[in-house]
Amino acid sequence: MIAITTSVFELFKIGPGPSSSHTIGPMRAGYNFYSSVRELTLSETPDNLEVRLYGSLSATGEGHGTDRAVIAGLLGYLPDTVDCSFLDSLADRSSHKFDSGNISLPISVNNVVFAEVENSFPYANTLLIRLKKGDTIIHEQEYYSIGGGFIKWKGELEEIPCAPKYKYSCMEELKQILTDKEMRLHQLVLENESSVTGLNEDEINIKLDAIIDTMKKAVENGLSAEGVLPGPIGLHRKAKRLYGSSSKPNAADAFLLRLNAYGFAASEENAAGHIVVTAPTSGSAGVIPAVVYALEEDLGISREMVRQGMLVAAALGFIAKHNASIAGAEVGCQGEIGVASAMAAGLVTYANGFRFWRTENAAETALEHHLGLTCDPVGGYVQIPCIERNAMGAVRAYNAYLIASVENEQFHKVTYDEVVKAMADTGRDMDSRYKETSLGGLAVSVPNC
Ligand code: SF4
């Protein structure tokens, strides 16, 4: 058993949209290169820098802003602090200076090459960043964007993370600990977070509040915005209209319209390249904010209960990431919207005060009904089907909570571990055309985008 050591704040990361694997991951790779070059002693002085993108980074990187993101990282910007208008400004191909150690080179998005989609690197979404003198490579680093904004690189020294207090790798082991220790799940996640990051409970709560507030801000920004989203599709924002239509006499319709509006709002902000929270990815950054917003603003659930729900959602995301994947490029959209919906279902259930077995059942139900969901963004933009899919993921999460809240424990037949395994197997068998390459599905059948 390899224990889960991921921090809550590695899973929930603040950064610009539209895609964690195409925007946040490449920006972090660029930043890592920028920082590591400072330590290098090179035999020759390079006169140019090249970035090569592979896999879906190449296939859909232009629509996702991967070229701008990696250049921003190389200029020393990080996802949680970068100014989105600066990122946008890089699209005009203006020249900036890569300045690290004693190396100073002009760079712009012109230095980014969209290379082969099919490749034999260990991870499909690979970036090569090279310092060159003429055509000769002086120094090269191979990075992998593995989903959710996480990166790895070739030759990376295995960092030995601080051991979590409670070691688990799957739901079965997690439940055993909860039973043996007679503790609640949010408490376990909190104590593990403390042991992995060294933060105390107050510090964790402050960081959690910043994440929750950023999620809610993305919803609010999206609810007030109008117009057409960037890119050639010409897709109009819908969140404001949905929200404006929610004053229905039928309370159920009104709530559903608002929940949909919240999902559209945060997801439209993501598509606009504005600040969102990976939850677990940027493509799925509307699902959890939608339910969080509804819990606090429509249903009067307290911040403390929402914090607890967020910790539980993190545990559900950890297990999916550890045993399958949260990357559309690896398992299709089931790993993004499907996992986000499972996390959101668990969050709503736990924040409503239900015990853990109902929380697991809600998460399992939500993920089960996203199995097989492909990733086929039209034109390579995180817009169609992604934006509506976030709203659907939020509604399905709420529905899964409703079912789990009344069901009989003995009658629930599928465990969270089993559905995560099914997702991993399905993802492995899925053709690469349906894994964020925009070479199949809607990306092919929808013309002129
Ligand atoms: S289809 Fe799903 S997995 Fe693919 S980019 Fe859109 S949200 Fe992400």
Short mmCIF file of C-alpha atoms and ligand atoms in Angstrom, two decimals:
data_model
loop_
_atom_site.label_atom_id
_atom_site.label_comp_id
_atom_site.label_asym_id
_atom_site.label_seq_id
_atom_site.Cartn_x
_atom_site.Cartn_y
_atom_site.Cartn_z
CA MET A 1 0.00 0.00 0.00
CA ILE A 2 1.38 3.41 -0.96
CA ALA A 3 -0.27 5.92 1.34
CA ILE A 4 -1.91 9.07 -0.02
CA THR A 5 0.24 12.08 0.83
CA THR A 6 -1.45 14.75 -1.31
CA SER A 7 -2.28 17.99 0.47
CA VAL A 8 -5.79 19.49 0.33
CA PHE A 9 -4.18 22.62 -1.14
CA GLU A 10 -2.43 20.71 -3.90
CA LEU A 11 -5.83 19.44 -5.02
CA PHE A 12 -7.65 22.78 -4.58
CA LYS A 13 -5.36 25.31 -6.28
CA ILE A 14 -6.15 28.89 -7.20
CA GLY A 15 -5.13 29.83 -10.74
CA PRO A 16 -6.24 31.04 -14.15
CA GLY A 17 -8.45 28.94 -16.44
CA PRO A 18 -9.25 27.34 -18.73
CA SER A 19 -7.49 23.99 -18.10
CA SER A 20 -5.37 22.88 -15.18
CA SER A 21 -3.36 20.42 -17.24
CA HIS A 22 -2.99 22.91 -20.11
CA THR A 23 -2.65 26.16 -18.16
CA ILE A 24 -1.65 25.68 -14.51
CA GLY A 25 0.61 22.63 -15.08
CA PRO A 26 2.56 24.22 -17.97
CA MET A 27 2.89 27.50 -16.05
CA ARG A 28 4.34 25.61 -13.09
CA ALA A 29 6.68 23.73 -15.47
CA GLY A 30 7.85 27.06 -16.94
CA TYR A 31 8.37 28.47 -13.46
CA ASN A 32 10.29 25.38 -12.38
CA PHE A 33 12.60 25.75 -15.40
CA TYR A 34 13.02 29.48 -14.69
CA SER A 35 14.04 28.74 -11.06
CA SER A 36 16.21 25.70 -11.74
CA VAL A 37 18.27 27.37 -14.49
CA ARG A 38 19.51 29.82 -11.90
CA GLU A 39 21.47 26.99 -10.25
CA LEU A 40 23.05 25.74 -13.48
CA THR A 41 26.56 26.14 -14.78
CA LEU A 42 26.36 25.74 -18.55
CA SER A 43 29.33 24.91 -20.75
CA GLU A 44 28.13 27.36 -23.42
CA THR A 45 25.95 30.44 -23.48
CA PRO A 46 22.57 29.73 -25.13
CA ASP A 47 21.16 32.17 -27.68
CA ASN A 48 17.58 30.88 -27.86
CA LEU A 49 14.96 29.03 -25.88
CA GLU A 50 12.44 26.53 -27.26
CA VAL A 51 9.36 24.96 -25.74
CA ARG A 52 7.90 21.86 -27.42
CA LEU A 53 4.40 20.67 -26.53
CA TYR A 54 3.21 17.07 -27.03
CA GLY A 55 0.01 15.07 -26.59
CA SER A 56 -3.16 17.06 -26.00
CA LEU A 57 -0.97 20.03 -25.01
CA SER A 58 -0.16 20.18 -28.71
CA ALA A 59 -3.58 19.17 -30.04
CA THR A 60 -5.59 21.66 -28.00
CA GLY A 61 -2.92 23.82 -26.37
CA GLU A 62 -3.63 26.88 -28.48
CA GLY A 63 -7.29 26.97 -27.44
CA HIS A 64 -6.33 26.35 -23.83
CA GLY A 65 -3.68 29.12 -23.72
CA THR A 66 -0.84 26.64 -23.03
CA ASP A 67 1.68 28.74 -24.98
CA ARG A 68 0.88 31.86 -22.91
CA ALA A 69 0.89 29.89 -19.65
CA VAL A 70 4.32 28.31 -20.15
CA ILE A 71 5.82 31.63 -21.26
CA ALA A 72 4.37 33.35 -18.17
CA GLY A 73 5.97 30.64 -15.99
CA LEU A 74 9.31 31.15 -17.75
CA LEU A 75 8.98 34.86 -16.94
CA GLY A 76 8.68 34.01 -13.24
CA TYR A 77 4.90 34.11 -12.79
CA LEU A 78 2.98 31.55 -10.73
CA PRO A 79 -0.67 30.54 -11.25
CA ASP A 80 -2.01 31.80 -7.92
CA THR A 81 -0.58 35.31 -8.31
CA VAL A 82 -0.43 35.93 -12.06
CA ASP A 83 -2.49 38.82 -13.40
CA CYS A 84 -4.91 37.40 -15.99
CA SER A 85 -4.68 40.54 -18.13
CA PHE A 86 -0.90 39.99 -18.38
CA LEU A 87 -1.54 36.42 -19.53
CA ASP A 88 -4.00 37.71 -22.15
CA SER A 89 -1.47 40.30 -23.32
CA LEU A 90 1.02 37.56 -24.24
CA ALA A 91 -1.29 36.54 -27.09
CA ASP A 92 -0.10 39.58 -29.09
CA ARG A 93 3.27 37.76 -29.46
CA SER A 94 5.13 40.63 -27.84
CA SER A 95 8.68 39.88 -26.75
CA HIS A 96 9.68 39.63 -23.07
CA LYS A 97 12.90 38.70 -21.34
CA PHE A 98 13.71 35.30 -19.82
CA ASP A 99 16.06 36.34 -17.05
CA SER A 100 17.44 33.60 -14.83
CA GLY A 101 20.90 33.44 -13.31
CA ASN A 102 23.26 34.85 -15.89
CA ILE A 103 21.05 33.88 -18.83
CA SER A 104 18.99 36.57 -20.51
CA LEU A 105 17.04 35.74 -23.66
CA PRO A 106 14.11 37.28 -25.53
CA ILE A 107 11.02 35.03 -25.43
CA SER A 108 7.42 35.16 -26.62
CA VAL A 109 4.75 32.65 -27.58
CA ASN A 110 6.64 32.37 -30.90
CA ASN A 111 9.16 30.21 -28.99
CA VAL A 112 6.48 27.53 -28.42
CA VAL A 113 6.25 24.64 -30.90
CA PHE A 114 3.10 22.53 -31.09
CA ALA A 115 4.79 19.16 -31.74
CA GLU A 116 3.47 15.58 -32.18
CA VAL A 117 0.18 14.61 -30.54
CA GLU A 118 1.04 10.90 -30.50
CA ASN A 119 4.27 10.31 -28.60
CA SER A 120 6.14 7.75 -26.55
CA PHE A 121 6.90 9.85 -23.47
CA PRO A 122 5.83 8.28 -20.14
CA TYR A 123 2.92 10.79 -19.96
CA ALA A 124 1.01 11.97 -23.04
CA ASN A 125 1.02 15.61 -21.97
CA THR A 126 4.74 16.34 -22.15
CA LEU A 127 6.66 19.60 -22.50
CA LEU A 128 10.31 19.89 -23.46
CA ILE A 129 11.95 23.16 -22.51
CA ARG A 130 15.33 23.70 -24.15
CA LEU A 131 18.12 26.23 -24.03
CA LYS A 132 19.88 26.18 -27.39
CA LYS A 133 22.80 27.72 -29.19
CA GLY A 134 21.74 27.81 -32.79
CA ASP A 135 20.31 24.31 -33.32
CA THR A 136 22.47 22.70 -30.61
CA ILE A 137 20.71 21.83 -27.38
CA ILE A 138 22.73 23.15 -24.40
CA HIS A 139 20.24 22.14 -21.70
CA GLU A 140 16.85 20.41 -21.78
CA GLN A 141 14.24 19.50 -19.20
CA GLU A 142 11.33 17.10 -19.84
CA TYR A 143 8.14 17.94 -17.92
CA TYR A 144 4.87 16.05 -17.64
CA SER A 145 1.53 17.73 -16.92
CA ILE A 146 -0.37 14.94 -15.22
CA GLY A 147 -3.74 16.61 -14.58
CA GLY A 148 -5.20 18.97 -12.02
CA GLY A 149 -2.17 21.29 -12.40
CA PHE A 150 0.21 18.63 -11.01
CA ILE A 151 3.55 18.23 -12.78
CA LYS A 152 6.46 15.81 -12.73
CA TRP A 153 9.75 15.96 -14.56
CA LYS A 154 12.35 13.52 -15.81
CA GLY A 155 15.05 12.84 -13.25
CA GLU A 156 13.01 14.44 -10.48
CA LEU A 157 14.40 13.44 -7.13
CA GLU A 158 11.79 11.50 -5.26
CA GLU A 159 10.77 13.88 -2.54
CA ILE A 160 9.96 11.98 0.61
CA PRO A 161 6.79 13.71 1.76
CA CYS A 162 6.04 14.06 5.44
CA ALA A 163 4.11 10.98 6.49
CA PRO A 164 0.40 11.48 7.05
CA LYS A 165 -0.77 10.61 10.54
CA TYR A 166 -3.33 8.13 9.20
CA LYS A 167 -2.15 6.08 6.23
CA TYR A 168 -4.69 4.95 3.63
CA SER A 169 -4.65 4.38 -0.10
CA CYS A 170 -8.33 3.62 -0.78
CA MET A 171 -11.78 4.00 0.72
CA GLU A 172 -11.74 0.56 2.37
CA GLU A 173 -8.60 1.40 4.35
CA LEU A 174 -9.95 4.85 5.18
CA LYS A 175 -13.17 3.40 6.57
CA GLN A 176 -11.24 0.89 8.67
CA ILE A 177 -9.29 3.72 10.31
CA LEU A 178 -12.50 5.69 10.96
CA THR A 179 -14.06 2.63 12.60
CA ASP A 180 -10.97 1.67 14.63
CA LYS A 181 -10.33 5.21 15.86
CA GLU A 182 -14.02 6.12 16.20
CA MET A 183 -13.36 9.40 14.45
CA ARG A 184 -15.12 11.50 11.83
CA LEU A 185 -13.73 11.83 8.34
CA HIS A 186 -13.17 15.59 8.27
CA GLN A 187 -11.15 15.29 11.48
CA LEU A 188 -8.93 12.62 9.92
CA VAL A 189 -8.33 14.74 6.80
CA LEU A 190 -7.56 17.75 9.00
CA GLU A 191 -5.03 15.82 11.10
CA ASN A 192 -3.40 14.34 7.98
CA GLU A 193 -3.18 17.80 6.43
CA SER A 194 -1.44 19.01 9.55
CA SER A 195 1.09 16.21 9.50
CA VAL A 196 1.78 16.55 5.75
CA THR A 197 2.05 20.37 5.61
CA GLY A 198 2.93 21.34 9.18
CA LEU A 199 -0.03 23.76 9.27
CA ASN A 200 -2.15 23.93 12.41
CA GLU A 201 -5.97 23.77 12.39
CA ASP A 202 -6.43 27.55 12.37
CA GLU A 203 -4.02 27.95 9.47
CA ILE A 204 -5.76 25.19 7.52
CA ASN A 205 -9.14 26.85 8.10
CA ILE A 206 -7.80 30.20 6.87
CA LYS A 207 -6.52 28.56 3.69
CA LEU A 208 -9.78 26.65 3.25
CA ASP A 209 -11.74 29.89 3.58
CA ALA A 210 -9.56 31.48 0.90
CA ILE A 211 -10.37 28.55 -1.41
CA ILE A 212 -14.10 28.71 -0.64
CA ASP A 213 -14.17 32.50 -1.07
CA THR A 214 -12.33 32.27 -4.42
CA MET A 215 -14.84 29.66 -5.59
CA LYS A 216 -17.73 31.91 -4.57
CA LYS A 217 -16.10 34.93 -6.20
CA ALA A 218 -15.82 33.01 -9.48
CA VAL A 219 -19.55 32.24 -9.25
CA GLU A 220 -20.41 35.88 -8.49
CA ASN A 221 -18.20 37.22 -11.28
CA GLY A 222 -19.79 34.78 -13.72
CA LEU A 223 -23.33 35.65 -12.62
CA SER A 224 -22.78 39.31 -13.46
CA ALA A 225 -20.89 38.86 -16.74
CA GLU A 226 -22.42 38.91 -20.20
CA GLY A 227 -21.23 38.59 -23.78
CA VAL A 228 -19.24 36.15 -25.82
CA LEU A 229 -16.43 33.95 -24.49
CA PRO A 230 -12.95 34.14 -26.05
CA GLY A 231 -12.19 31.94 -29.05
CA PRO A 232 -13.65 31.19 -32.46
CA ILE A 233 -16.79 29.38 -31.29
CA GLY A 234 -18.58 32.61 -30.39
CA LEU A 235 -20.24 30.98 -27.38
CA HIS A 236 -22.48 33.31 -25.39
CA ARG A 237 -22.42 33.26 -21.62
CA LYS A 238 -25.65 31.92 -20.07
CA ALA A 239 -25.18 32.13 -16.29
CA LYS A 240 -26.71 35.58 -15.80
CA ARG A 241 -29.78 34.68 -17.85
CA LEU A 242 -30.30 31.41 -15.96
CA TYR A 243 -29.99 33.20 -12.63
CA GLY A 244 -32.34 35.96 -13.75
CA SER A 245 -34.94 33.34 -14.68
CA SER A 246 -34.85 31.65 -11.30
CA SER A 247 -37.59 33.67 -9.62
CA LYS A 248 -40.13 30.96 -10.45
CA PRO A 249 -43.14 30.25 -8.28
CA ASN A 250 -42.17 26.57 -8.41
CA ALA A 251 -39.46 26.32 -5.73
CA ALA A 252 -37.90 23.16 -7.19
CA ASP A 253 -37.45 24.75 -10.63
CA ALA A 254 -36.11 27.93 -9.03
CA PHE A 255 -33.48 26.02 -7.04
CA LEU A 256 -32.44 23.94 -10.04
CA LEU A 257 -32.12 27.05 -12.21
CA ARG A 258 -29.93 28.70 -9.59
CA LEU A 259 -27.75 25.60 -9.14
CA ASN A 260 -27.32 25.44 -12.93
CA ALA A 261 -26.55 29.17 -13.03
CA TYR A 262 -23.80 28.77 -10.40
CA GLY A 263 -22.23 25.89 -12.36
CA PHE A 264 -22.34 27.90 -15.60
CA ALA A 265 -21.01 31.02 -13.86
CA ALA A 266 -17.76 29.56 -12.46
CA SER A 267 -17.22 27.48 -15.58
CA GLU A 268 -17.72 30.48 -17.87
CA GLU A 269 -15.17 32.37 -15.78
CA ASN A 270 -12.78 29.47 -16.31
CA ALA A 271 -13.41 29.52 -20.07
CA ALA A 272 -12.65 33.26 -20.03
CA GLY A 273 -9.22 32.49 -18.52
CA HIS A 274 -10.13 34.16 -15.22
CA ILE A 275 -9.23 32.99 -11.72
CA VAL A 276 -10.84 29.74 -10.52
CA VAL A 277 -10.00 26.89 -8.17
CA THR A 278 -9.01 23.47 -9.52
CA ALA A 279 -11.67 21.18 -8.12
CA PRO A 280 -10.15 18.78 -8.98
CA THR A 281 -9.26 20.42 -12.34
CA SER A 282 -9.95 23.76 -14.01
CA GLY A 283 -12.16 22.12 -16.65
CA SER A 284 -14.37 20.94 -13.79
CA ALA A 285 -13.99 24.15 -11.75
CA GLY A 286 -17.72 24.89 -11.77
CA VAL A 287 -19.14 21.77 -10.08
CA ILE A 288 -17.98 22.16 -6.47
CA PRO A 289 -18.32 25.99 -6.44
CA ALA A 290 -21.93 25.56 -7.61
CA VAL A 291 -22.86 23.35 -4.67
CA VAL A 292 -20.78 25.39 -2.21
CA TYR A 293 -22.56 28.58 -3.33
CA ALA A 294 -25.97 26.89 -3.09
CA LEU A 295 -25.20 25.47 0.36
CA GLU A 296 -24.20 28.84 1.82
CA GLU A 297 -26.42 31.25 -0.12
CA ASP A 298 -29.59 29.23 -0.77
CA LEU A 299 -29.66 26.62 1.95
CA GLY A 300 -28.12 28.50 4.89
CA ILE A 301 -25.47 25.88 5.67
CA SER A 302 -22.79 27.29 7.98
CA ARG A 303 -19.21 27.96 6.90
CA GLU A 304 -17.96 25.38 9.42
CA MET A 305 -20.09 22.64 7.84
CA VAL A 306 -18.97 23.69 4.36
CA ARG A 307 -15.33 23.52 5.51
CA GLN A 308 -15.93 19.99 6.80
CA GLY A 309 -17.56 19.06 3.49
CA MET A 310 -14.58 20.45 1.57
CA LEU A 311 -12.18 18.27 3.58
CA VAL A 312 -14.32 15.23 2.81
CA ALA A 313 -14.48 16.19 -0.88
CA ALA A 314 -10.68 16.36 -0.87
CA ALA A 315 -10.43 12.79 0.49
CA LEU A 316 -12.76 11.57 -2.29
CA GLY A 317 -10.61 13.37 -4.87
CA PHE A 318 -7.38 11.96 -3.39
CA ILE A 319 -8.67 8.39 -3.71
CA ALA A 320 -9.74 8.93 -7.35
CA LYS A 321 -6.41 10.53 -8.24
CA HIS A 322 -4.37 7.89 -6.39
CA ASN A 323 -6.15 4.85 -7.86
CA ALA A 324 -7.28 6.13 -11.26
CA SER A 325 -6.78 9.67 -12.58
CA ILE A 326 -8.32 13.13 -12.56
CA ALA A 327 -6.95 14.01 -16.01
CA GLY A 328 -9.17 14.16 -19.10
CA ALA A 329 -6.05 13.31 -21.11
CA GLU A 330 -5.72 10.00 -19.25
CA VAL A 331 -9.27 8.77 -18.55
CA GLY A 332 -11.59 11.18 -20.36
CA CYS A 333 -14.10 13.51 -18.77
CA GLN A 334 -15.22 10.89 -16.22
CA GLY A 335 -11.98 11.81 -14.37
CA GLU A 336 -12.78 15.52 -14.39
CA ILE A 337 -16.54 16.18 -14.24
CA GLY A 338 -17.20 12.66 -12.91
CA VAL A 339 -14.78 13.00 -10.00
CA ALA A 340 -15.85 16.62 -9.37
CA SER A 341 -19.46 15.45 -9.18
CA ALA A 342 -18.53 12.65 -6.76
CA MET A 343 -16.59 15.10 -4.57
CA ALA A 344 -19.50 17.56 -4.68
CA ALA A 345 -22.03 14.85 -3.79
CA GLY A 346 -19.93 13.84 -0.79
CA LEU A 347 -19.51 17.49 0.21
CA VAL A 348 -23.26 18.22 0.14
CA THR A 349 -24.08 15.04 2.06
CA TYR A 350 -21.48 15.59 4.77
CA ALA A 351 -22.22 19.32 5.08
CA ASN A 352 -25.87 18.40 5.64
CA GLY A 353 -24.76 16.47 8.70
CA PHE A 354 -25.05 12.92 7.38
CA ARG A 355 -22.67 10.24 8.58
CA PHE A 356 -19.93 8.82 6.46
CA TRP A 357 -21.61 5.82 4.82
CA ARG A 358 -24.22 8.05 3.19
CA THR A 359 -21.41 10.36 2.05
CA GLU A 360 -19.59 7.48 0.38
CA ASN A 361 -22.80 6.27 -1.26
CA ALA A 362 -23.60 9.72 -2.63
CA ALA A 363 -20.08 10.04 -4.08
CA GLU A 364 -20.23 6.56 -5.56
CA THR A 365 -23.62 7.22 -7.19
CA ALA A 366 -22.44 10.49 -8.71
CA LEU A 367 -19.31 8.94 -10.21
CA GLU A 368 -21.12 5.78 -11.38
CA HIS A 369 -23.32 7.82 -13.69
CA HIS A 370 -20.38 9.57 -15.32
CA LEU A 371 -18.54 6.33 -16.20
CA GLY A 372 -17.41 6.26 -19.82
CA LEU A 373 -17.79 10.02 -20.27
CA THR A 374 -15.39 11.11 -23.01
CA CYS A 375 -13.39 14.32 -23.31
CA ASP A 376 -14.02 15.93 -26.71
CA PRO A 377 -13.83 19.72 -26.38
CA VAL A 378 -15.02 21.41 -29.56
CA GLY A 379 -12.21 23.31 -31.26
CA GLY A 380 -9.95 22.49 -28.31
CA TYR A 381 -11.70 25.10 -26.16
CA VAL A 382 -12.98 24.31 -22.65
CA GLN A 383 -16.46 25.49 -23.61
CA ILE A 384 -18.53 22.83 -25.44
CA PRO A 385 -19.36 20.45 -23.79
CA CYS A 386 -17.45 21.57 -20.70
CA ILE A 387 -19.52 24.50 -19.43
CA GLU A 388 -22.92 22.79 -19.52
CA ARG A 389 -21.26 19.65 -18.22
CA ASN A 390 -20.20 21.49 -15.06
CA ALA A 391 -23.79 22.48 -14.41
CA MET A 392 -24.94 18.92 -15.10
CA GLY A 393 -22.25 17.60 -12.74
CA ALA A 394 -23.51 19.87 -9.97
CA VAL A 395 -27.14 18.84 -10.49
CA ARG A 396 -26.18 15.15 -10.58
CA ALA A 397 -24.20 15.64 -7.37
CA TYR A 398 -27.23 17.12 -5.67
CA ASN A 399 -29.40 14.30 -6.99
CA ALA A 400 -26.92 11.70 -5.73
CA TYR A 401 -27.06 13.37 -2.30
CA LEU A 402 -30.88 13.21 -2.30
CA ILE A 403 -30.85 9.49 -3.16
CA ALA A 404 -28.16 8.67 -0.57
CA SER A 405 -29.91 10.71 2.11
CA VAL A 406 -32.92 8.37 2.16
CA GLU A 407 -31.56 5.00 1.10
CA ASN A 408 -31.06 1.94 3.25
CA GLU A 409 -27.36 1.23 3.81
CA GLN A 410 -27.69 -2.51 3.24
CA PHE A 411 -29.26 -1.98 -0.18
CA HIS A 412 -26.33 -0.04 -1.65
CA LYS A 413 -24.32 -2.51 -3.73
CA VAL A 414 -21.39 -0.59 -5.21
CA THR A 415 -18.49 0.86 -3.20
CA TYR A 416 -16.50 3.99 -4.02
CA ASP A 417 -13.37 1.88 -4.55
CA GLU A 418 -15.23 -0.29 -7.06
CA VAL A 419 -16.49 2.66 -9.10
CA VAL A 420 -13.02 4.28 -9.06
CA LYS A 421 -11.55 1.00 -10.37
CA ALA A 422 -14.22 0.89 -13.10
CA MET A 423 -13.28 4.44 -14.08
CA ALA A 424 -9.58 3.52 -14.28
CA ASP A 425 -10.31 0.42 -16.41
CA THR A 426 -12.69 2.32 -18.70
CA GLY A 427 -10.18 5.12 -19.08
CA ARG A 428 -7.41 2.70 -19.99
CA ASP A 429 -9.60 1.15 -22.71
CA MET A 430 -10.75 4.52 -24.07
CA ASP A 431 -9.42 5.51 -27.49
CA SER A 432 -7.03 8.48 -27.37
CA ARG A 433 -9.41 10.44 -29.66
CA TYR A 434 -11.65 10.83 -26.61
CA LYS A 435 -8.96 11.97 -24.19
CA GLU A 436 -8.65 15.72 -24.62
CA THR A 437 -7.17 15.56 -28.12
CA SER A 438 -10.28 16.99 -29.85
CA LEU A 439 -9.93 14.26 -32.49
CA GLY A 440 -13.27 12.53 -31.83
CA GLY A 441 -16.81 12.90 -30.54
CA LEU A 442 -18.35 16.38 -30.44
CA ALA A 443 -15.04 17.94 -31.49
CA VAL A 444 -15.47 16.21 -34.85
CA SER A 445 -19.26 16.21 -35.26
CA VAL A 446 -19.73 19.91 -34.46
CA PRO A 447 -18.63 21.77 -37.60
CA ASN A 448 -16.96 25.15 -38.12
CA CYS A 449 -15.34 25.58 -34.75
S1 SF4 B 1 -14.74 17.60 -21.89
FE1 SF4 B 1 -14.47 17.37 -19.67
S2 SF4 B 1 -12.38 16.59 -19.40
FE2 SF4 B 1 -12.54 17.44 -21.48
S3 SF4 B 1 -11.81 19.56 -21.30
FE3 SF4 B 1 -14.06 19.57 -21.06
S4 SF4 B 1 -14.39 19.41 -18.84
FE4 SF4 B 1 -12.26 18.81 -19.19
#
